[in-house]
PDB file of C-alpha atoms in Angstrom:
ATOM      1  CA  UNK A1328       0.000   0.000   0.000  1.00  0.00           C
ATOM      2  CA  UNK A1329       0.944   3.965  -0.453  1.00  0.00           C
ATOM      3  CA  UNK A1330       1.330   5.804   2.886  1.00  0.00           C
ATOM      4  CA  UNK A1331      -1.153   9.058   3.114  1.00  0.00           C
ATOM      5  CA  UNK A1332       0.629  12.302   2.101  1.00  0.00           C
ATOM      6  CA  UNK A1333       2.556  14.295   4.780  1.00  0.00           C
ATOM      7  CA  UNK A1334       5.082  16.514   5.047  1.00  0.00           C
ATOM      8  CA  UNK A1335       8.742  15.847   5.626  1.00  0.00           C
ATOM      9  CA  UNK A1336      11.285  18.092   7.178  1.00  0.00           C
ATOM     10  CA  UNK A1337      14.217  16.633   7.589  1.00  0.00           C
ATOM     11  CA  UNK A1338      16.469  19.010  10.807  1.00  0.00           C
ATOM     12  CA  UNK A1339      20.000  19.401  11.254  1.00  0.00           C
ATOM     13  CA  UNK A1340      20.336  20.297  14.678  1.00  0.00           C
ATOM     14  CA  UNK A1341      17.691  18.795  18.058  1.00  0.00           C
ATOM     15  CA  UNK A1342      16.362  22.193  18.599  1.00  0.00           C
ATOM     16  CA  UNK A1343      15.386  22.111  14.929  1.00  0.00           C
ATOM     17  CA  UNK A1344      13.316  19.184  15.561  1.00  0.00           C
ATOM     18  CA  UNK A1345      11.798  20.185  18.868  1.00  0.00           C
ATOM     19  CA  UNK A1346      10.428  23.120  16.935  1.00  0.00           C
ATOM     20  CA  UNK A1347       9.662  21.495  13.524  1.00  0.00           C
ATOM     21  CA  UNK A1348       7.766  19.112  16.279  1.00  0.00           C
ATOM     22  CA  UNK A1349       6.128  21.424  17.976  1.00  0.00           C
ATOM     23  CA  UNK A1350       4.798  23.931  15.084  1.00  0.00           C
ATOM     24  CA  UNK A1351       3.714  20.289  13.656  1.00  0.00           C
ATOM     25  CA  UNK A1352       1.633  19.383  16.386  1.00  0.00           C
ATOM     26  CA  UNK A1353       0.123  16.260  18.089  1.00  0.00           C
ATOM     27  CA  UNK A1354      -0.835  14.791  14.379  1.00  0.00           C
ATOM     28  CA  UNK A1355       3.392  14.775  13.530  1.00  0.00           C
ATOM     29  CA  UNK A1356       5.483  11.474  13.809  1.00  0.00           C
ATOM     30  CA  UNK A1357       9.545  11.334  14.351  1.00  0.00           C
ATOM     31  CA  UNK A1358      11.502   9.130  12.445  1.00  0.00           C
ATOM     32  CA  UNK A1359      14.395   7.510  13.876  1.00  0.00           C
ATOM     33  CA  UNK A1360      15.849   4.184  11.647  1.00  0.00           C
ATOM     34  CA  UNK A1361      12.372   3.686  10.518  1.00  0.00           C
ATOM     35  CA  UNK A1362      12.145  -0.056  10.874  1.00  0.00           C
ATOM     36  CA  UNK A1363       8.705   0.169  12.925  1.00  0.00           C
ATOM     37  CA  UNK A1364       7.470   3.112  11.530  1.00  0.00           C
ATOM     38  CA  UNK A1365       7.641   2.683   7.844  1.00  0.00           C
ATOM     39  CA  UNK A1366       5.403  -0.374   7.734  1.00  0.00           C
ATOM     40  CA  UNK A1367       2.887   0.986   9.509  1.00  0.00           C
ATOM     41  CA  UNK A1368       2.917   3.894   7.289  1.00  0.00           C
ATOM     42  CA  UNK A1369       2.397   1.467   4.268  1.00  0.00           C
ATOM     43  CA  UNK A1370      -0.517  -0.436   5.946  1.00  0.00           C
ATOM     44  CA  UNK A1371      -1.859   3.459   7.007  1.00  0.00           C
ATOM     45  CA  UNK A1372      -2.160   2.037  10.681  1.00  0.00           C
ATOM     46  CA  UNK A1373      -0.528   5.344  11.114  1.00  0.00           C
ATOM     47  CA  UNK A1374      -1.363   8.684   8.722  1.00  0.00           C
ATOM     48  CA  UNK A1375       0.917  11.729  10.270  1.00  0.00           C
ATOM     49  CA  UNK A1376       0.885  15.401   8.859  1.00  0.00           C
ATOM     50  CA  UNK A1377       4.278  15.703   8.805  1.00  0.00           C
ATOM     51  CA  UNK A1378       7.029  13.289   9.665  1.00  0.00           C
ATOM     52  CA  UNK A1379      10.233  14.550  11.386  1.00  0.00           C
ATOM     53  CA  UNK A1380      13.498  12.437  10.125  1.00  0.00           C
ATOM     54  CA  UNK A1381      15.742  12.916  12.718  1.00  0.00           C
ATOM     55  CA  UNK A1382      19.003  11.171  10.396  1.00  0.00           C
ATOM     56  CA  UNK A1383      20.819  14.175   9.488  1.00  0.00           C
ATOM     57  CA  UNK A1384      21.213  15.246  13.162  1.00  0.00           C
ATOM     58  CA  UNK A1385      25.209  14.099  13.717  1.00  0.00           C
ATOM     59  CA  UNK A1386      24.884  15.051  17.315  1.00  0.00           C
ATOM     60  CA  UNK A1387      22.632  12.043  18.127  1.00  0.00           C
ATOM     61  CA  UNK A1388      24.871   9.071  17.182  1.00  0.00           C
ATOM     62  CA  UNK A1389      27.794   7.864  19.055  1.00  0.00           C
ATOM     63  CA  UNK A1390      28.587   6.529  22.470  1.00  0.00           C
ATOM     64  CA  UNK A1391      30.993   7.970  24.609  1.00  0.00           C
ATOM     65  CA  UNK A1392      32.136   7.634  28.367  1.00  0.00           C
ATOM     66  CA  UNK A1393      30.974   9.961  31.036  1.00  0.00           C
ATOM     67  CA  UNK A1394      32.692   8.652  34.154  1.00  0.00           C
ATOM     68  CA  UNK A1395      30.381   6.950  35.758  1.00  0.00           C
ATOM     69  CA  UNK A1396      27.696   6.008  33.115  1.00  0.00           C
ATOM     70  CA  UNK A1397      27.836   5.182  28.955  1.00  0.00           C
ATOM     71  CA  UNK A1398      25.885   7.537  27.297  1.00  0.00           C
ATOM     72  CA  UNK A1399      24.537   6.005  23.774  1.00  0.00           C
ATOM     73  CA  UNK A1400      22.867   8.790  21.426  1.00  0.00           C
ATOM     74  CA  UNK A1401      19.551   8.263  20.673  1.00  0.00           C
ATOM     75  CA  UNK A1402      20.295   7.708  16.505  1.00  0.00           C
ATOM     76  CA  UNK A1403      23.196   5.241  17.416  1.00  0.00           C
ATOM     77  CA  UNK A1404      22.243   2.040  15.466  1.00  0.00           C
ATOM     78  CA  UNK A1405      21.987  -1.912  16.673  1.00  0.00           C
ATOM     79  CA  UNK A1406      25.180  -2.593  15.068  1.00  0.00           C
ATOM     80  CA  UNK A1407      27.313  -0.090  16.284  1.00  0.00           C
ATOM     81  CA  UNK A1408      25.965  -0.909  19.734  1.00  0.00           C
ATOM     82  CA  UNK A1409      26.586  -4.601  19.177  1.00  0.00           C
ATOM     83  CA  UNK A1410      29.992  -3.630  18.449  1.00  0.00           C
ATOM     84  CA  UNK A1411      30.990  -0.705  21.097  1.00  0.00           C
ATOM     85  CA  UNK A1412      33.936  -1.670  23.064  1.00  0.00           C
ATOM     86  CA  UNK A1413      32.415   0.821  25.613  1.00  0.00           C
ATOM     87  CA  UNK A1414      29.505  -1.064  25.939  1.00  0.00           C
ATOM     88  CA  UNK A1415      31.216  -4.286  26.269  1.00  0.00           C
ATOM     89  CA  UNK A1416      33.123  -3.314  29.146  1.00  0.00           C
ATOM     90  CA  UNK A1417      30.375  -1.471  30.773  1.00  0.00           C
ATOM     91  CA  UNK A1418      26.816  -2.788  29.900  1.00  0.00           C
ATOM     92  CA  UNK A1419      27.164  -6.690  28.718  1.00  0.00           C
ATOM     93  CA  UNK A1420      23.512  -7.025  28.756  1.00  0.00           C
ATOM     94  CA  UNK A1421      23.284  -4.049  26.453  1.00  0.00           C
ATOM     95  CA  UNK A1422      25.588  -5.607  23.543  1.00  0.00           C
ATOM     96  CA  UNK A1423      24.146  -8.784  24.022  1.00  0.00           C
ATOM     97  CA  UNK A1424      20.447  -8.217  24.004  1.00  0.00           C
ATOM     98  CA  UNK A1425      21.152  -5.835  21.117  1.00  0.00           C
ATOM     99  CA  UNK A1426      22.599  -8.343  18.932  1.00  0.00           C
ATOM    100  CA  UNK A1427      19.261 -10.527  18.863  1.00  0.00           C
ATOM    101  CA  UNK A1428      17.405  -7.692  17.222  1.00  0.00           C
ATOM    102  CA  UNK A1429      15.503  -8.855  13.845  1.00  0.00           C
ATOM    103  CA  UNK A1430      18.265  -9.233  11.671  1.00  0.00           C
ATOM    104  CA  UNK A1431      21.402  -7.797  10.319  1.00  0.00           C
ATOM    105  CA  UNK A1432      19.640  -5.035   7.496  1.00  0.00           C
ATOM    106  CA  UNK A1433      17.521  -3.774  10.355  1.00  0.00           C
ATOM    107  CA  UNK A1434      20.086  -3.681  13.329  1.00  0.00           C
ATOM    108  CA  UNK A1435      21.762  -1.296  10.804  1.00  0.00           C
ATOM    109  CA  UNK A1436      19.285   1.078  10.012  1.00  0.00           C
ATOM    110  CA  UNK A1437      17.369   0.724  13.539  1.00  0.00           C
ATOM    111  CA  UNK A1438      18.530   2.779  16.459  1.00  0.00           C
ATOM    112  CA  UNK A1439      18.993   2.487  19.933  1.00  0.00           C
ATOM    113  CA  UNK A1440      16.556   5.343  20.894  1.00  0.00           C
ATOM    114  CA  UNK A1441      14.073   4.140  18.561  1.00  0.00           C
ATOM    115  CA  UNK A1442      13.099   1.198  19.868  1.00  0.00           C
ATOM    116  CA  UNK A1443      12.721   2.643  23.420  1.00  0.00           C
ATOM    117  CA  UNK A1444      10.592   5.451  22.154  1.00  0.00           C
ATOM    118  CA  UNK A1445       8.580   2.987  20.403  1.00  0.00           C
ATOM    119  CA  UNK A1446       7.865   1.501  23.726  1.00  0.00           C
ATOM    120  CA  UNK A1447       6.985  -1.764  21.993  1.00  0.00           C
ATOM    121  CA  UNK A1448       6.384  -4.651  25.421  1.00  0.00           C
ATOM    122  CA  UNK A1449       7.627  -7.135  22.841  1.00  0.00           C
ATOM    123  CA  UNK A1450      10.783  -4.963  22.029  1.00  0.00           C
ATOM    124  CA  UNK A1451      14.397  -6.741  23.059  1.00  0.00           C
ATOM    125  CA  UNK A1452      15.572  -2.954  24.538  1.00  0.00           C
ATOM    126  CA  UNK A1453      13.129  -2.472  26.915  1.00  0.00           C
ATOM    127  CA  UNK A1454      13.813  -4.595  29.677  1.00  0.00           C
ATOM    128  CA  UNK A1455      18.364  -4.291  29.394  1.00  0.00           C
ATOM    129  CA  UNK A1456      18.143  -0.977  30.199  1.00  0.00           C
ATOM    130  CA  UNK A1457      15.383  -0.926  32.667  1.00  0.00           C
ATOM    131  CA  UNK A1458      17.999  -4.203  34.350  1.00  0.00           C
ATOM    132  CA  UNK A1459      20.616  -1.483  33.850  1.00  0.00           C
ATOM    133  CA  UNK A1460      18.949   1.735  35.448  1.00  0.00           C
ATOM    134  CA  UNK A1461      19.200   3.889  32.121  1.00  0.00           C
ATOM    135  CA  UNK A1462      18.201   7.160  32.245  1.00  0.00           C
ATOM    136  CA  UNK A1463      16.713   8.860  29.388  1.00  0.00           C
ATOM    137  CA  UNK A1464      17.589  12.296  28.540  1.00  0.00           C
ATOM    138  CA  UNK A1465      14.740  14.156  26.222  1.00  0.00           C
ATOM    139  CA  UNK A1466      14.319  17.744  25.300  1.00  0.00           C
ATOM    140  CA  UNK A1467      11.474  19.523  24.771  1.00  0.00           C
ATOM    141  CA  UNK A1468      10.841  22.973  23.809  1.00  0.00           C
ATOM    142  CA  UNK A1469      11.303  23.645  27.625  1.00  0.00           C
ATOM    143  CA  UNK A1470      14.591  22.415  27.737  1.00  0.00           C
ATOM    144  CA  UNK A1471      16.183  18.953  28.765  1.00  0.00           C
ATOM    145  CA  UNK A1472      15.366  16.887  31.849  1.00  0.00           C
ATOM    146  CA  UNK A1473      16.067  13.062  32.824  1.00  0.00           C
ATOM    147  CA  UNK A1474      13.431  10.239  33.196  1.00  0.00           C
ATOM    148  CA  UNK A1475      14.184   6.934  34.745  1.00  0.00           C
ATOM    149  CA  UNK A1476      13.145   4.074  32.918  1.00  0.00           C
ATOM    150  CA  UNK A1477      11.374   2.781  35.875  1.00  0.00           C
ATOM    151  CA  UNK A1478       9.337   6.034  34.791  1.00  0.00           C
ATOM    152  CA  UNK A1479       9.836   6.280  31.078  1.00  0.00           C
ATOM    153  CA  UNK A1480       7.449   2.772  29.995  1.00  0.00           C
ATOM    154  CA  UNK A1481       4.287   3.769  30.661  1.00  0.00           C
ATOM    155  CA  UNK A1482       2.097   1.622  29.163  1.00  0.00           C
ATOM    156  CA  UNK A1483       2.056  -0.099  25.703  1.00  0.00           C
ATOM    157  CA  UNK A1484       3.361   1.842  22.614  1.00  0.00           C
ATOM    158  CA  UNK A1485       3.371   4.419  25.383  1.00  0.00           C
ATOM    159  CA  UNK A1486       6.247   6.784  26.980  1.00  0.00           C
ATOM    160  CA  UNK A1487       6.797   9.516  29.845  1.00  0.00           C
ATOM    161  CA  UNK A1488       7.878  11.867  26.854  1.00  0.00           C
ATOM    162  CA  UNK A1489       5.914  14.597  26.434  1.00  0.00           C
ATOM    163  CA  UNK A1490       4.198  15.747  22.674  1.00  0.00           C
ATOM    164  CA  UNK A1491       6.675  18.269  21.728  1.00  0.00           C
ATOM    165  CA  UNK A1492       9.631  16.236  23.282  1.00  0.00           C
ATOM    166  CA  UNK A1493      12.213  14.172  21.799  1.00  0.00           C
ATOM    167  CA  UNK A1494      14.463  11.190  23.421  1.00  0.00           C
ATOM    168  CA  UNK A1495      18.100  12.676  23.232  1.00  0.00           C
ATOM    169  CA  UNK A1496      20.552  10.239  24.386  1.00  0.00           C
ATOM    170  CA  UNK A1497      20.700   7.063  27.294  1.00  0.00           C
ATOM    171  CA  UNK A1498      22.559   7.297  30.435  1.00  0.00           C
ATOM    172  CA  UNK A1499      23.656   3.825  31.456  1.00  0.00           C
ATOM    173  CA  UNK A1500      24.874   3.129  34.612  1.00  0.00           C
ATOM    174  CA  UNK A1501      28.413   1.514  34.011  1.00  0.00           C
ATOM    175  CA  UNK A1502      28.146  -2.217  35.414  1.00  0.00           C
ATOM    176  CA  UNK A1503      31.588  -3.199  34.920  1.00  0.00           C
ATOM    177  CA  UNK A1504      32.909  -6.768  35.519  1.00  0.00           C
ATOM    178  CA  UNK A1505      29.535  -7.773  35.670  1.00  0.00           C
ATOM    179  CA  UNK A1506      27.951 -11.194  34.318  1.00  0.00           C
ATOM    180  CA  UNK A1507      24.867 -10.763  31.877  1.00  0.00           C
ATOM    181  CA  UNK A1508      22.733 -12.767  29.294  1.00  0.00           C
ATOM    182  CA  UNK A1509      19.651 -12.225  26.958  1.00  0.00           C
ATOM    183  CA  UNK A1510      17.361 -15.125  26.550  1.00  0.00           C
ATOM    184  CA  UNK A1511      14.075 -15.157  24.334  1.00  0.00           C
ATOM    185  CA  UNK A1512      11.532 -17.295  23.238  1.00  0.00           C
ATOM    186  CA  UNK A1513       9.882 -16.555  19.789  1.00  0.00           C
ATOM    187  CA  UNK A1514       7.920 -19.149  17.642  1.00  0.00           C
ATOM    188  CA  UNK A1515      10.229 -18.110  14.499  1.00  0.00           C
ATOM    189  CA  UNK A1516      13.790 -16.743  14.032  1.00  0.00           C
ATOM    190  CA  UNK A1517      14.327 -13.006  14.349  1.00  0.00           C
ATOM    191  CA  UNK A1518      10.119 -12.458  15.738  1.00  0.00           C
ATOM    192  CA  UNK A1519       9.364 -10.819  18.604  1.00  0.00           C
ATOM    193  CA  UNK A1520      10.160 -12.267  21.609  1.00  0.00           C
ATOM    194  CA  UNK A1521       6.735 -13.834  23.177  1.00  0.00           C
ATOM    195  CA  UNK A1522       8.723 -13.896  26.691  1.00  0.00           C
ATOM    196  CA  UNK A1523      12.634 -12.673  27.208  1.00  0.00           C
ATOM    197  CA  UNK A1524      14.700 -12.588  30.135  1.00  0.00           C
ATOM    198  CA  UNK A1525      17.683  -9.822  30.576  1.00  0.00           C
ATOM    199  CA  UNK A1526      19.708 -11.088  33.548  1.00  0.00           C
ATOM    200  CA  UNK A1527      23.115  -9.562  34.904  1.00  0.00           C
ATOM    201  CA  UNK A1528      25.129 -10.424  37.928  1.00  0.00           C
ATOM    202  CA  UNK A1529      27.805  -9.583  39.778  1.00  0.00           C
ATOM    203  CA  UNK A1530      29.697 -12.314  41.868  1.00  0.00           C
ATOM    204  CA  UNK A1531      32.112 -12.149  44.979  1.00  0.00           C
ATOM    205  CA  UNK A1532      34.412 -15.314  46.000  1.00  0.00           C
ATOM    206  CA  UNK A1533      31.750 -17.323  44.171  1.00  0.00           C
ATOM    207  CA  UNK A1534      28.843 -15.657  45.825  1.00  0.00           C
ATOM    208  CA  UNK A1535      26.017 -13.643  43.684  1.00  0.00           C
ATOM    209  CA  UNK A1536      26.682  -9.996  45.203  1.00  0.00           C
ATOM    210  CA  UNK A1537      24.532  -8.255  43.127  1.00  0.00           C
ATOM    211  CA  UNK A1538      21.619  -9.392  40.193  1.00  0.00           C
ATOM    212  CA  UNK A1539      19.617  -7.532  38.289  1.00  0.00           C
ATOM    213  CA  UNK A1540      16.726  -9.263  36.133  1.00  0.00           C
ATOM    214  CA  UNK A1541      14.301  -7.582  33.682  1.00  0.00           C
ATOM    215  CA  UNK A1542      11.346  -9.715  32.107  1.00  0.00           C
ATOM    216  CA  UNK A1543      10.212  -8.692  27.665  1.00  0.00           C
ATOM    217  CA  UNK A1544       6.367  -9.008  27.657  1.00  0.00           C
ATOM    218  CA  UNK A1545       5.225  -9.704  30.612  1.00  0.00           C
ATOM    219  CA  UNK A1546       3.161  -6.882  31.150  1.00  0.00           C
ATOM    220  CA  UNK A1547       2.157  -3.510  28.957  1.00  0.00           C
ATOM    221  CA  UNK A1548       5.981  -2.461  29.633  1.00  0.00           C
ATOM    222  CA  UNK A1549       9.101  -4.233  31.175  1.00  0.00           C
ATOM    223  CA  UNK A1550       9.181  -5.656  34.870  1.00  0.00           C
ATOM    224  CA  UNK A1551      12.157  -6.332  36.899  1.00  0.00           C
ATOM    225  CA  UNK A1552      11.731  -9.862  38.501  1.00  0.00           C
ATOM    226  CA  UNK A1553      12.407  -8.056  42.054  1.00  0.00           C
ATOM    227  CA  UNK A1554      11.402 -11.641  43.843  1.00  0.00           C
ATOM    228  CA  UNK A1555      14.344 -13.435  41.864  1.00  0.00           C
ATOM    229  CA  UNK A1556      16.919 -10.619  42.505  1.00  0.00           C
ATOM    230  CA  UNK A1557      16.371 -10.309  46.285  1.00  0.00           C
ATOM    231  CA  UNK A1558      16.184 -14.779  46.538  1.00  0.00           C
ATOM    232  CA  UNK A1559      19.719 -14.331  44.943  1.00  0.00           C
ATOM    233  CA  UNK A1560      21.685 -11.880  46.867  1.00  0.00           C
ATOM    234  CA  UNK A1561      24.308 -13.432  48.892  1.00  0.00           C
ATOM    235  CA  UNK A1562      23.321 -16.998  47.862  1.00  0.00           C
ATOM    236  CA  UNK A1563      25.900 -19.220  45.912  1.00  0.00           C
ATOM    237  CA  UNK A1564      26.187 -19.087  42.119  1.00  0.00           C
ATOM    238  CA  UNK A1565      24.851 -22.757  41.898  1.00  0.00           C
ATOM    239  CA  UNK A1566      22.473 -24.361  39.840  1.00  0.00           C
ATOM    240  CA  UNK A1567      20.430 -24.590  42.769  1.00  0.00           C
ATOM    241  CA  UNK A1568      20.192 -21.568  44.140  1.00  0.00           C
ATOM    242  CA  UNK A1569      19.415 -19.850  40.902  1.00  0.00           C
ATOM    243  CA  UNK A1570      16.785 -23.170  40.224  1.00  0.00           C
ATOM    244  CA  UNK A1571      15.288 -21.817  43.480  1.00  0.00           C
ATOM    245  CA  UNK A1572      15.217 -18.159  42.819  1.00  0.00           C
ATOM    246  CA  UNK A1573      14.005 -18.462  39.395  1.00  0.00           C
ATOM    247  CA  UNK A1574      11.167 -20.044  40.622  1.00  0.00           C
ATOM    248  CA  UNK A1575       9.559 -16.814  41.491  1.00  0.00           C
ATOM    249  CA  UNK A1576      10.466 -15.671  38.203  1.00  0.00           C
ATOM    250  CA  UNK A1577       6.652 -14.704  37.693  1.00  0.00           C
ATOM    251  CA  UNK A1578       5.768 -13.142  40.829  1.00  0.00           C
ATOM    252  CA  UNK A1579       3.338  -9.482  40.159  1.00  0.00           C
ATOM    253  CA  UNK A1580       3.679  -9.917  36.302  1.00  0.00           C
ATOM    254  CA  UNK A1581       0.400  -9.353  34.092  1.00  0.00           C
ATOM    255  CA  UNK A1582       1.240 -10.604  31.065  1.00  0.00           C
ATOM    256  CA  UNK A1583      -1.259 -10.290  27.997  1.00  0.00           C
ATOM    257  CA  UNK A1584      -2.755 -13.371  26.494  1.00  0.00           C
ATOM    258  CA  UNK A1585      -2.273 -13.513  22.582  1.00  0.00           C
ATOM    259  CA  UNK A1586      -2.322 -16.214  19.739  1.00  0.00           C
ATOM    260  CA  UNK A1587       1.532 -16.973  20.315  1.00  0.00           C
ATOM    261  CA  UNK A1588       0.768 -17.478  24.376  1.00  0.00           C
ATOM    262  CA  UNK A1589      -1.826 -17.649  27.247  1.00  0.00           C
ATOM    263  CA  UNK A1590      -0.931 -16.393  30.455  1.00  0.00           C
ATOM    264  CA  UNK A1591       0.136 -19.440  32.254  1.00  0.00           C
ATOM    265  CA  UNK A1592       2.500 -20.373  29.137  1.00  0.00           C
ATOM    266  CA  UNK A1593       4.305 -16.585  29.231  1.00  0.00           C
ATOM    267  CA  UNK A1594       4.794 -17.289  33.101  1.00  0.00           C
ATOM    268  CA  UNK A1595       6.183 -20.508  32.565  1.00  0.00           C
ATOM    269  CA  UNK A1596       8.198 -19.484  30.005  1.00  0.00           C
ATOM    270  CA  UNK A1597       9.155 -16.405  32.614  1.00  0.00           C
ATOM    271  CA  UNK A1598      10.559 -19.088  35.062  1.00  0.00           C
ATOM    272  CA  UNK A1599      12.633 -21.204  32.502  1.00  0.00           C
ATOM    273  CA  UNK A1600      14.517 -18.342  30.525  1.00  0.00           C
ATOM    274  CA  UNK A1601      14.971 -16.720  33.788  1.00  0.00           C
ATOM    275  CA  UNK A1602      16.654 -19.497  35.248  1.00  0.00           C
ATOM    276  CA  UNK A1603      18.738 -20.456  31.496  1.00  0.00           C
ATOM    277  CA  UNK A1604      19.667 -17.071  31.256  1.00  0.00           C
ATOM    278  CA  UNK A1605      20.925 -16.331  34.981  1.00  0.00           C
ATOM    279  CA  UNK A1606      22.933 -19.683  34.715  1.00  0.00           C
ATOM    280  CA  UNK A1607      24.551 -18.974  30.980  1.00  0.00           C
ATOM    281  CA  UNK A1608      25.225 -15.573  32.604  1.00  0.00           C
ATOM    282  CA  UNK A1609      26.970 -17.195  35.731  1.00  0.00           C
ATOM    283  CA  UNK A1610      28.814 -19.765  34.261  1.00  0.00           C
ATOM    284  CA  UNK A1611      29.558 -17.542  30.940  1.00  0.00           C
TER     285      UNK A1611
END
């Protein structure tokens, strides 16, 4: 199909787009890599008056390292994530979660900040960098301020961002020396996930000091599996005690019952990859 007419402006600079954005109006769309947005504009599931293409702006791409944290621009692609020594030595879960994204054409034209403004439950971002504690920097035409992802999901396809803001860059926490594995579940290769599990740990003298779990669709945006975390702290990095801990894998989710997966399936499947991915991430 032909998407509806619009108009396209195409910025150079953020505070371009904030005010192409906001002269546009609630009816405009941004355009980051494109991968989720162009199909729908074939199928007209979505029919903007103007669309905002945010790929000239140079000041959005890149990763750099700001003591404490990685900050990844919001137009920084899959690949170059993927392959960030930064990110490697700082946010495992990050690179590795990353690199299970669709396929190799669109973890080249998708971006980073993309697929958390998208907001998509399904989406393989979500849940690393709500593990991670990213912050999310977005501007508006009132300036820049920081949202926690704990804050920034709010509900499907949905975000904290306001209508004439746009998501700037991601503040992750550094987690260096720490453990971490991605592990989905999807009926075909490179679907969404119908359950995923982002687990990181850090170990002392062979004891789990730290873990931080975050569960893909289990609920209209990504949970942290709290229960498992807390079961794990100071407890052996066995096969038992993360057997044990991953039991409660499912504990205050509400996941949404689809074709692909009823609600007791997506908690089992919770429990499982939760428990796979916290032992691959262990034993590593």
């Amino acid at each position: 199909m032909i998407p509806a007419p619009f108009d396209y402006v195409a910025p150079s600079t953020v505070d371009e787009a904030v005010r192409a954005l906001s002269e546009a109006g609630e009816d405009a769309k941004i355009m980051a890599g494109g991968q989720s947005l162009l199909p729908v504009l074939r199928l007209r599931m979505a029919a903007p008056t103007t669309l905002i293409d945010l790929g000239r702006i140079a000041e959005l791409r890149g990763v750099r390292d700001d003591g404490d944290a990685v900050v990844i621009g919001a137009m920084t692609t899959h690949h170059e994530v993927v392959h960030d020594p930064l990110i490697a030595d700082h946010a495992e879960l990050l690179a590795k979660a990353t690199a299970t994204v669709a396929d190799p054409q669109v973890r080249h034209r998708g971006t980073f900040g993309g697929s958390l403004a998208h907001a998509d439950p399904a989406g393989d971002l979500l849940a690393p960098a709500l593990a991670l504690g990213a912050e999310m920097v977005v501007r508006g035409m009132d300036g820049s301020r920081t949202v926690h992802a704990t804050e920034f999901f709010s509900d499907f396809f949905t975000t904290a961002m306001r209508p004439d803001e746009i998501l700037v860059e991601v503040r992750i926490p550094k987690h260096t020396g720490w453990r971490a594995h991605y592990e989905k579940f999807n009926r075909v290769a490179q679907a969404w996930s119908i359950v995923a599990v982002a687990a990181t740990v850090r170990t002392e003298a062979g004891n789990i000091a730290e873990a931080r779990v975050g569960l893909t669709n289990m609920a209209s945006v990504p949970v942290r599996a709290r229960a498992v975390e807390e079961a794990l702290i100071g407890q052996p990095a066995t096969a038992e005690a993360i057997r044990a801990a991953s039991e409660r894998a499912a504990e205050g989710t509400s996941p949404t019952p689809d074709s692909n997966a009823d609600v007791e399936y997506r908690q089992h499947l919770a429990r499982v990859l939760t428990g796979r991915a916290l032992t691959t991430a262990v034993t590593g």
